């Protein structure tokens, strides 16, 4: 059968002055066939639609009595043809065959096109330069990226311009207000201007539910961010994610591009988080920014100017250190050095860390808790008191936090197996040794003792760890001979 493409090639060659034989050879047809198709309609234009059946309709007896009533009752068009077919096969065994499913699917599709419910219509939007941007978070752990062999659980924050498609990608570990502000400000300052409107989902970091009237509105803190930068904050309706389709589509395209780039890279493992984010930014530049320079320049010319300064990207709280050497921050518990007990400290909650300040100086910085983790106790903060009263270890509320690694947990279990309740005292001393000398050396000593399978105690760990007391070098400074300076001065006068 001759195709439209072949006929077009034939006629093009003939118009170029080629002989019928040469044109037919170029089009891949015989000279006789070429003579037939030199002029006239294309092959596709000569075909007539078939209006008759080539085989009996297997659903003729059940269509009006059993299938069509189900389709009429399905007001939302959710019932699948496969479900109907499986129901028919179950109720009428031996009548229908698996190969007839495709026929039923085609019949159902045709019926819905003529009699089915109305479908939702989507309306293409015209995006004016500088008018709108969208932002949102998306989970990225599905990419399977590892950092030094460990699965990297993370999110991406994206800020996307509607007209040019320019985007800013920031790493995030939770959909928090601090992560939102950091990503938003990072995007605006990298862009160099502010669009008229910025749209987001109903993120709890930016909106809250109205108790009396229903719906959601901006939180006070996020409203202050919008006022500082002078943009109009726009929200979608709850449950209508398609209303923020710009960034939703951007999420899909970003993760697809990264997945392909990871495949060509040959490995999903990175040495550091910084190396991974450098990879992400390179992919963004190559896939989404290259070739759009003119659109971005047009967009930047229409943006509003940035304010004179950025807003703080942290939440500040004044808390008093409790007698347990802990502070509450955003519903989570963090330990701090025990010397601060009873003092008021300033906790700054950033997107990924918690910074503790006293008298204006940073005294502690720790990773911000996320997910199901409700507390973080650093054994170095409490072990100095615990070693004096080791009996408190057994029932300590946050005892599981006092195992710095799996090796320490295994060592404690081995001590419990051989020494019973005495294990608490021995383990606390081991922990004190790690805090006062070095965790790595103690961990290596524990590993060696567990490998031997022998009973051990604190003394055995200490002997193997061999903590070294740093020696202060003695410096001997001689008395300078001032006569040498006199000689230099005398030499200068002579010259």
CSV table of C-alpha atoms in Angstrom, one decimal, residues 114-474:
chain,number,residue,atom,x,y,z
A,114,UNK,CA,-22.2,10.7,22.5
A,115,UNK,CA,-24.2,10.3,25.8
A,116,UNK,CA,-21.7,10.5,28.7
A,117,UNK,CA,-21.3,13.2,31.3
A,118,UNK,CA,-19.7,16.5,30.6
A,119,UNK,CA,-15.9,16.6,31.1
A,120,UNK,CA,-13.9,19.3,32.8
A,121,UNK,CA,-12.5,21.9,30.4
A,122,UNK,CA,-9.1,23.4,30.9
A,123,UNK,CA,-8.3,26.9,29.7
A,124,UNK,CA,-4.9,27.9,28.4
A,125,UNK,CA,-3.5,31.0,30.0
A,126,UNK,CA,-1.6,33.9,28.5
A,127,UNK,CA,1.2,34.8,30.9
A,128,UNK,CA,2.4,38.4,30.8
A,129,UNK,CA,6.1,39.0,31.6
A,130,UNK,CA,6.6,39.8,35.3
A,131,UNK,CA,3.1,39.2,36.3
A,132,UNK,CA,3.1,35.8,38.1
A,133,UNK,CA,5.3,33.2,39.6
A,134,UNK,CA,4.5,29.9,41.4
A,135,UNK,CA,6.2,28.1,44.3
A,136,UNK,CA,5.8,24.8,46.1
A,137,UNK,CA,7.6,21.9,47.7
A,138,UNK,CA,8.0,18.4,46.2
A,139,UNK,CA,9.3,15.1,47.6
A,140,UNK,CA,12.5,14.0,45.8
A,141,UNK,CA,13.6,10.9,47.8
A,142,UNK,CA,12.0,8.9,45.0
A,143,UNK,CA,15.1,9.7,42.9
A,144,UNK,CA,17.1,7.2,45.0
A,145,UNK,CA,20.0,9.6,45.5
A,146,UNK,CA,22.5,8.5,48.2
A,147,UNK,CA,25.1,10.6,50.1
A,148,UNK,CA,28.2,8.6,50.9
A,149,UNK,CA,26.1,5.4,50.6
A,150,UNK,CA,23.1,6.6,52.7
A,151,UNK,CA,19.7,7.2,51.2
A,152,UNK,CA,19.1,11.0,51.1
A,153,UNK,CA,15.6,11.9,52.3
A,154,UNK,CA,14.8,15.3,51.0
A,155,UNK,CA,12.5,17.7,49.2
A,156,UNK,CA,12.9,20.4,46.6
A,157,UNK,CA,11.5,23.9,46.8
A,158,UNK,CA,10.8,25.4,43.4
A,159,UNK,CA,10.1,29.0,42.4
A,160,UNK,CA,9.0,29.2,38.8
A,161,UNK,CA,8.2,32.2,36.6
A,162,UNK,CA,5.1,31.7,34.5
A,163,UNK,CA,6.2,33.6,31.3
A,164,UNK,CA,9.8,32.6,30.9
A,165,UNK,CA,9.8,29.3,32.7
A,166,UNK,CA,12.9,30.4,34.7
A,167,UNK,CA,13.2,28.4,38.0
A,168,UNK,CA,15.0,28.5,41.3
A,169,UNK,CA,15.6,25.2,43.1
A,170,UNK,CA,16.4,24.9,46.8
A,171,UNK,CA,17.0,21.9,49.0
A,172,UNK,CA,14.5,21.4,51.8
A,173,UNK,CA,13.9,18.9,54.5
A,174,UNK,CA,10.3,19.9,55.4
A,175,UNK,CA,7.5,22.2,54.4
A,176,UNK,CA,8.3,24.7,57.2
A,177,UNK,CA,7.9,28.4,57.3
A,178,UNK,CA,11.7,28.8,57.5
A,179,UNK,CA,12.2,26.6,54.4
A,180,UNK,CA,9.6,28.6,52.6
A,181,UNK,CA,11.1,31.9,53.3
A,182,UNK,CA,14.6,30.7,52.5
A,183,UNK,CA,13.5,29.3,49.2
A,184,UNK,CA,11.3,32.3,48.3
A,185,UNK,CA,14.0,34.9,49.1
A,186,UNK,CA,16.7,32.8,47.4
A,187,UNK,CA,14.6,32.8,44.2
A,188,UNK,CA,13.7,36.5,44.3
A,189,UNK,CA,17.3,37.6,44.9
A,190,UNK,CA,18.7,35.3,42.3
A,191,UNK,CA,16.2,36.7,39.9
A,192,UNK,CA,16.9,40.3,40.8
A,193,UNK,CA,13.3,41.4,41.1
A,194,UNK,CA,9.8,40.7,42.3
A,195,UNK,CA,6.8,39.6,40.2
A,196,UNK,CA,3.3,41.1,40.7
A,197,UNK,CA,1.8,37.9,42.0
A,198,UNK,CA,3.2,34.7,43.6
A,199,UNK,CA,0.9,31.7,43.8
A,200,UNK,CA,1.2,28.7,46.2
A,201,UNK,CA,-0.8,25.8,47.5
A,202,UNK,CA,-2.5,26.0,50.9
A,203,UNK,CA,0.8,25.3,52.7
A,204,UNK,CA,0.4,25.3,56.5
A,205,UNK,CA,3.7,27.3,56.5
A,206,UNK,CA,1.9,30.2,54.7
A,207,UNK,CA,-1.9,29.7,55.4
A,208,UNK,CA,-4.1,28.7,58.3
A,209,UNK,CA,-7.7,27.5,58.5
A,210,UNK,CA,-10.4,29.9,59.5
A,211,UNK,CA,-12.3,28.3,62.4
A,212,UNK,CA,-15.5,30.3,62.2
A,213,UNK,CA,-16.0,31.0,58.5
A,214,UNK,CA,-14.1,28.0,57.0
A,215,UNK,CA,-11.5,28.2,54.2
A,216,UNK,CA,-7.9,29.3,54.6
A,217,UNK,CA,-6.1,32.7,54.7
A,218,UNK,CA,-2.6,33.9,55.0
A,219,UNK,CA,-0.8,33.6,58.3
A,220,UNK,CA,0.4,36.9,59.8
A,221,UNK,CA,4.1,36.0,59.3
A,222,UNK,CA,3.7,35.2,55.6
A,223,UNK,CA,1.5,38.2,55.0
A,224,UNK,CA,4.4,40.3,56.4
A,225,UNK,CA,6.8,38.6,53.9
A,226,UNK,CA,4.4,39.5,51.0
A,227,UNK,CA,4.2,43.1,52.3
A,228,UNK,CA,7.9,43.4,52.6
A,229,UNK,CA,8.5,42.4,49.0
A,230,UNK,CA,5.3,44.0,47.6
A,231,UNK,CA,3.8,41.1,45.8
A,232,UNK,CA,0.2,39.8,45.9
A,233,UNK,CA,0.0,36.4,47.5
A,234,UNK,CA,-2.3,34.1,45.6
A,235,UNK,CA,-3.7,30.8,46.9
A,236,UNK,CA,-5.4,27.9,45.2
A,237,UNK,CA,-8.7,26.4,46.4
A,238,UNK,CA,-8.2,23.5,48.8
A,239,UNK,CA,-7.9,20.2,46.9
A,240,UNK,CA,-7.5,21.9,43.5
A,241,UNK,CA,-3.8,21.3,42.8
A,242,UNK,CA,-4.3,21.9,39.1
A,243,UNK,CA,-4.9,25.6,39.9
A,244,UNK,CA,-1.1,25.7,40.6
A,245,UNK,CA,-0.3,23.8,37.5
A,246,UNK,CA,2.7,25.8,36.6
A,247,UNK,CA,4.8,24.6,39.5
A,248,UNK,CA,3.2,21.2,39.5
A,249,UNK,CA,4.3,20.6,35.9
A,250,UNK,CA,7.7,22.1,36.8
A,251,UNK,CA,8.1,19.5,39.6
A,252,UNK,CA,7.4,16.7,37.1
A,253,UNK,CA,9.8,18.0,34.5
A,254,UNK,CA,12.5,18.6,37.1
A,255,UNK,CA,12.4,15.1,38.5
A,256,UNK,CA,12.2,13.6,35.1
A,257,UNK,CA,15.3,15.6,33.9
A,258,UNK,CA,17.2,14.6,37.1
A,259,UNK,CA,16.3,11.0,36.7
A,260,UNK,CA,17.6,10.9,33.2
A,261,UNK,CA,20.8,12.8,34.1
A,262,UNK,CA,21.4,10.3,37.0
A,263,UNK,CA,21.1,7.4,34.5
A,264,UNK,CA,23.7,8.9,32.2
A,265,UNK,CA,25.9,9.8,35.2
A,266,UNK,CA,26.0,6.1,36.0
A,267,UNK,CA,25.7,6.5,39.7
A,268,UNK,CA,23.2,8.0,42.2
A,269,UNK,CA,25.7,8.3,45.0
A,270,UNK,CA,27.4,11.7,45.8
A,271,UNK,CA,30.2,12.3,48.3
A,272,UNK,CA,28.5,15.4,49.9
A,273,UNK,CA,25.2,17.2,49.8
A,274,UNK,CA,27.0,20.2,48.2
A,275,UNK,CA,28.2,18.0,45.3
A,276,UNK,CA,24.6,16.7,44.8
A,277,UNK,CA,23.1,20.3,44.7
A,278,UNK,CA,25.9,21.4,42.2
A,279,UNK,CA,24.7,18.5,40.0
A,280,UNK,CA,21.0,19.6,40.3
A,281,UNK,CA,21.8,23.2,39.5
A,282,UNK,CA,23.8,22.2,36.4
A,283,UNK,CA,20.9,20.1,35.2
A,284,UNK,CA,18.5,23.1,35.7
A,285,UNK,CA,20.8,25.4,33.7
A,286,UNK,CA,21.2,23.0,30.8
A,287,UNK,CA,17.6,21.7,30.6
A,288,UNK,CA,15.5,24.7,31.6
A,289,UNK,CA,17.5,27.9,31.2
A,290,UNK,CA,19.6,27.4,28.1
A,291,UNK,CA,17.9,29.0,25.1
A,292,UNK,CA,15.5,31.1,27.2
A,293,UNK,CA,17.8,34.1,27.8
A,294,UNK,CA,15.6,36.4,25.7
A,295,UNK,CA,12.4,35.5,27.6
A,296,UNK,CA,14.1,35.9,30.9
A,297,UNK,CA,15.5,39.3,29.9
A,298,UNK,CA,12.0,40.3,28.9
A,299,UNK,CA,10.6,39.1,32.2
A,300,UNK,CA,13.3,40.8,34.3
A,301,UNK,CA,12.6,44.1,32.7
A,302,UNK,CA,9.0,43.9,33.9
A,303,UNK,CA,9.8,43.0,37.5
A,304,UNK,CA,9.4,45.2,40.6
A,305,UNK,CA,12.6,46.2,42.3
A,306,UNK,CA,13.8,44.3,45.4
A,307,UNK,CA,13.6,45.9,48.8
A,308,UNK,CA,16.8,47.1,50.5
A,309,UNK,CA,17.3,44.0,52.6
A,310,UNK,CA,16.3,40.4,53.1
A,311,UNK,CA,14.1,39.2,55.9
A,312,UNK,CA,15.5,36.9,58.6
A,313,UNK,CA,15.2,33.3,57.6
A,314,UNK,CA,14.7,32.0,61.1
A,315,UNK,CA,12.1,32.0,63.9
A,316,UNK,CA,13.3,33.4,67.2
A,317,UNK,CA,12.3,32.2,70.6
A,318,UNK,CA,13.5,33.0,74.1
A,319,UNK,CA,13.5,30.0,76.4
A,320,UNK,CA,14.9,29.1,79.8
A,321,UNK,CA,17.2,26.1,80.0
A,322,UNK,CA,15.4,23.5,82.3
A,323,UNK,CA,17.0,21.5,84.9
A,324,UNK,CA,17.2,18.5,82.5
A,325,UNK,CA,19.6,20.6,80.4
A,326,UNK,CA,17.0,20.9,77.6
A,327,UNK,CA,15.0,23.5,75.8
A,328,UNK,CA,11.7,23.3,74.0
A,329,UNK,CA,11.8,24.6,70.4
A,330,UNK,CA,8.8,24.4,68.0
A,331,UNK,CA,7.4,21.4,70.0
A,332,UNK,CA,10.7,19.5,69.9
A,333,UNK,CA,13.2,18.9,72.7
A,334,UNK,CA,16.9,19.8,72.3
A,335,UNK,CA,19.7,19.4,74.8
A,336,UNK,CA,22.2,22.2,75.5
A,337,UNK,CA,25.4,22.4,77.6
A,338,UNK,CA,24.5,22.0,81.3
A,339,UNK,CA,26.3,25.1,82.3
A,340,UNK,CA,23.3,27.0,80.8
A,341,UNK,CA,20.8,25.5,83.2
A,342,UNK,CA,18.6,28.2,84.6
A,343,UNK,CA,19.7,30.8,82.1
A,344,UNK,CA,17.5,32.3,79.3
A,345,UNK,CA,18.8,31.6,75.9
A,346,UNK,CA,17.8,32.7,72.4
A,347,UNK,CA,16.9,29.8,70.0
A,348,UNK,CA,16.9,30.6,66.3
A,349,UNK,CA,15.1,28.0,64.3
A,350,UNK,CA,16.4,27.9,60.7
A,351,UNK,CA,15.2,25.6,57.9
A,352,UNK,CA,17.8,22.9,58.7
A,353,UNK,CA,19.5,23.9,62.0
A,354,UNK,CA,18.8,25.2,65.4
A,355,UNK,CA,21.1,27.9,66.7
A,356,UNK,CA,21.4,28.6,70.4
A,357,UNK,CA,22.7,32.0,71.6
A,358,UNK,CA,23.6,33.3,75.0
A,359,UNK,CA,24.6,36.9,75.6
A,360,UNK,CA,24.6,37.5,71.8
A,361,UNK,CA,27.1,34.7,71.1
A,362,UNK,CA,26.4,31.3,69.5
A,363,UNK,CA,27.0,28.5,72.1
A,364,UNK,CA,25.5,25.6,70.2
A,365,UNK,CA,24.3,24.6,66.7
A,366,UNK,CA,22.5,21.4,66.0
A,367,UNK,CA,20.5,19.8,63.2
A,368,UNK,CA,16.8,20.7,63.2
A,369,UNK,CA,14.6,17.7,64.0
A,370,UNK,CA,12.1,16.6,61.4
A,371,UNK,CA,9.7,13.8,60.8
A,372,UNK,CA,8.7,11.8,63.8
A,373,UNK,CA,11.7,12.7,65.8
A,374,UNK,CA,10.6,14.6,68.9
A,375,UNK,CA,13.8,15.0,70.8
A,376,UNK,CA,17.6,15.2,70.4
A,377,UNK,CA,19.9,14.7,73.4
A,378,UNK,CA,23.6,15.1,72.8
A,379,UNK,CA,25.3,12.8,75.4
A,380,UNK,CA,28.1,15.3,75.7
A,381,UNK,CA,25.7,17.7,77.4
A,382,UNK,CA,24.5,15.3,80.1
A,383,UNK,CA,27.2,12.7,80.6
A,384,UNK,CA,29.2,14.7,83.2
A,385,UNK,CA,26.2,14.5,85.6
A,386,UNK,CA,25.2,11.0,84.5
A,387,UNK,CA,28.6,9.5,85.3
A,388,UNK,CA,28.1,10.7,88.9
A,389,UNK,CA,24.7,9.1,89.2
A,390,UNK,CA,24.6,6.2,86.7
A,391,UNK,CA,21.6,4.7,88.2
A,392,UNK,CA,19.5,7.3,86.3
A,393,UNK,CA,20.4,5.7,83.0
A,394,UNK,CA,18.1,2.7,83.2
A,395,UNK,CA,14.9,4.7,83.3
A,396,UNK,CA,16.1,7.9,81.5
A,397,UNK,CA,13.3,9.2,79.3
A,398,UNK,CA,15.7,9.9,76.4
A,399,UNK,CA,17.9,6.9,76.9
A,400,UNK,CA,17.9,5.9,73.3
A,401,UNK,CA,19.5,9.2,72.4
A,402,UNK,CA,22.6,8.2,74.4
A,403,UNK,CA,23.7,5.6,71.9
A,404,UNK,CA,25.8,7.7,69.4
A,405,UNK,CA,26.0,4.8,66.9
A,406,UNK,CA,24.9,1.2,66.4
A,407,UNK,CA,28.3,0.1,67.8
A,408,UNK,CA,27.6,1.7,71.2
A,409,UNK,CA,24.2,0.1,71.3
A,410,UNK,CA,25.7,-3.3,70.5
A,411,UNK,CA,28.3,-2.8,73.2
A,412,UNK,CA,25.6,-2.0,75.8
A,413,UNK,CA,23.6,-5.1,74.8
A,414,UNK,CA,26.8,-7.2,75.3
A,415,UNK,CA,27.4,-5.6,78.7
A,416,UNK,CA,23.8,-6.3,79.7
A,417,UNK,CA,24.1,-9.9,78.7
A,418,UNK,CA,27.2,-10.6,80.7
A,419,UNK,CA,27.0,-8.1,83.6
A,420,UNK,CA,23.3,-7.5,84.2
A,421,UNK,CA,22.4,-4.2,85.9
A,422,UNK,CA,26.1,-3.5,86.3
A,423,UNK,CA,26.1,-2.8,82.6
A,424,UNK,CA,24.5,0.7,83.2
A,425,UNK,CA,27.5,1.8,85.3
A,426,UNK,CA,30.0,0.4,82.8
A,427,UNK,CA,28.3,1.9,79.8
A,428,UNK,CA,28.0,5.3,81.3
A,429,UNK,CA,31.7,5.3,82.0
A,430,UNK,CA,32.4,4.3,78.4
A,431,UNK,CA,30.2,7.2,77.3
A,432,UNK,CA,32.1,9.5,79.6
A,433,UNK,CA,35.3,8.3,78.1
A,434,UNK,CA,34.0,9.0,74.6
A,435,UNK,CA,33.0,12.6,75.6
A,436,UNK,CA,36.3,13.3,77.3
A,437,UNK,CA,38.7,11.8,74.9
A,438,UNK,CA,37.3,11.0,71.5
A,439,UNK,CA,34.2,9.1,70.2
A,440,UNK,CA,36.0,7.6,67.2
A,441,UNK,CA,38.8,6.0,69.3
A,442,UNK,CA,36.3,4.5,71.8
A,443,UNK,CA,34.1,3.2,68.9
A,444,UNK,CA,37.0,1.5,67.4
A,445,UNK,CA,37.9,-0.1,70.7
A,446,UNK,CA,34.3,-1.3,71.2
A,447,UNK,CA,34.4,-2.8,67.7
A,448,UNK,CA,37.6,-4.7,68.4
A,449,UNK,CA,36.3,-6.1,71.8
A,450,UNK,CA,33.0,-7.2,70.2
A,451,UNK,CA,34.9,-8.9,67.4
A,452,UNK,CA,36.8,-11.0,70.0
A,453,UNK,CA,33.5,-12.0,71.6
A,454,UNK,CA,35.1,-11.8,75.1
A,455,UNK,CA,33.6,-10.2,78.2
A,456,UNK,CA,34.8,-6.6,78.7
A,457,UNK,CA,34.2,-3.6,80.9
A,458,UNK,CA,35.1,0.1,81.1
A,459,UNK,CA,38.7,-0.6,82.0
A,460,UNK,CA,39.2,-2.9,79.0
A,461,UNK,CA,37.8,-0.2,76.7
A,462,UNK,CA,39.9,2.5,78.2
A,463,UNK,CA,43.1,0.4,77.9
A,464,UNK,CA,42.4,-0.3,74.2
A,465,UNK,CA,41.3,3.2,73.3
A,466,UNK,CA,44.6,4.5,74.8
A,467,UNK,CA,43.6,8.1,75.3
A,468,UNK,CA,46.6,10.3,75.0
A,469,UNK,CA,47.1,13.3,77.2
A,470,UNK,CA,48.3,16.2,75.1
A,471,UNK,CA,51.8,17.3,76.0
A,472,UNK,CA,52.6,21.0,76.3
A,473,UNK,CA,55.9,21.7,74.6
A,474,UNK,CA,58.5,23.6,76.4
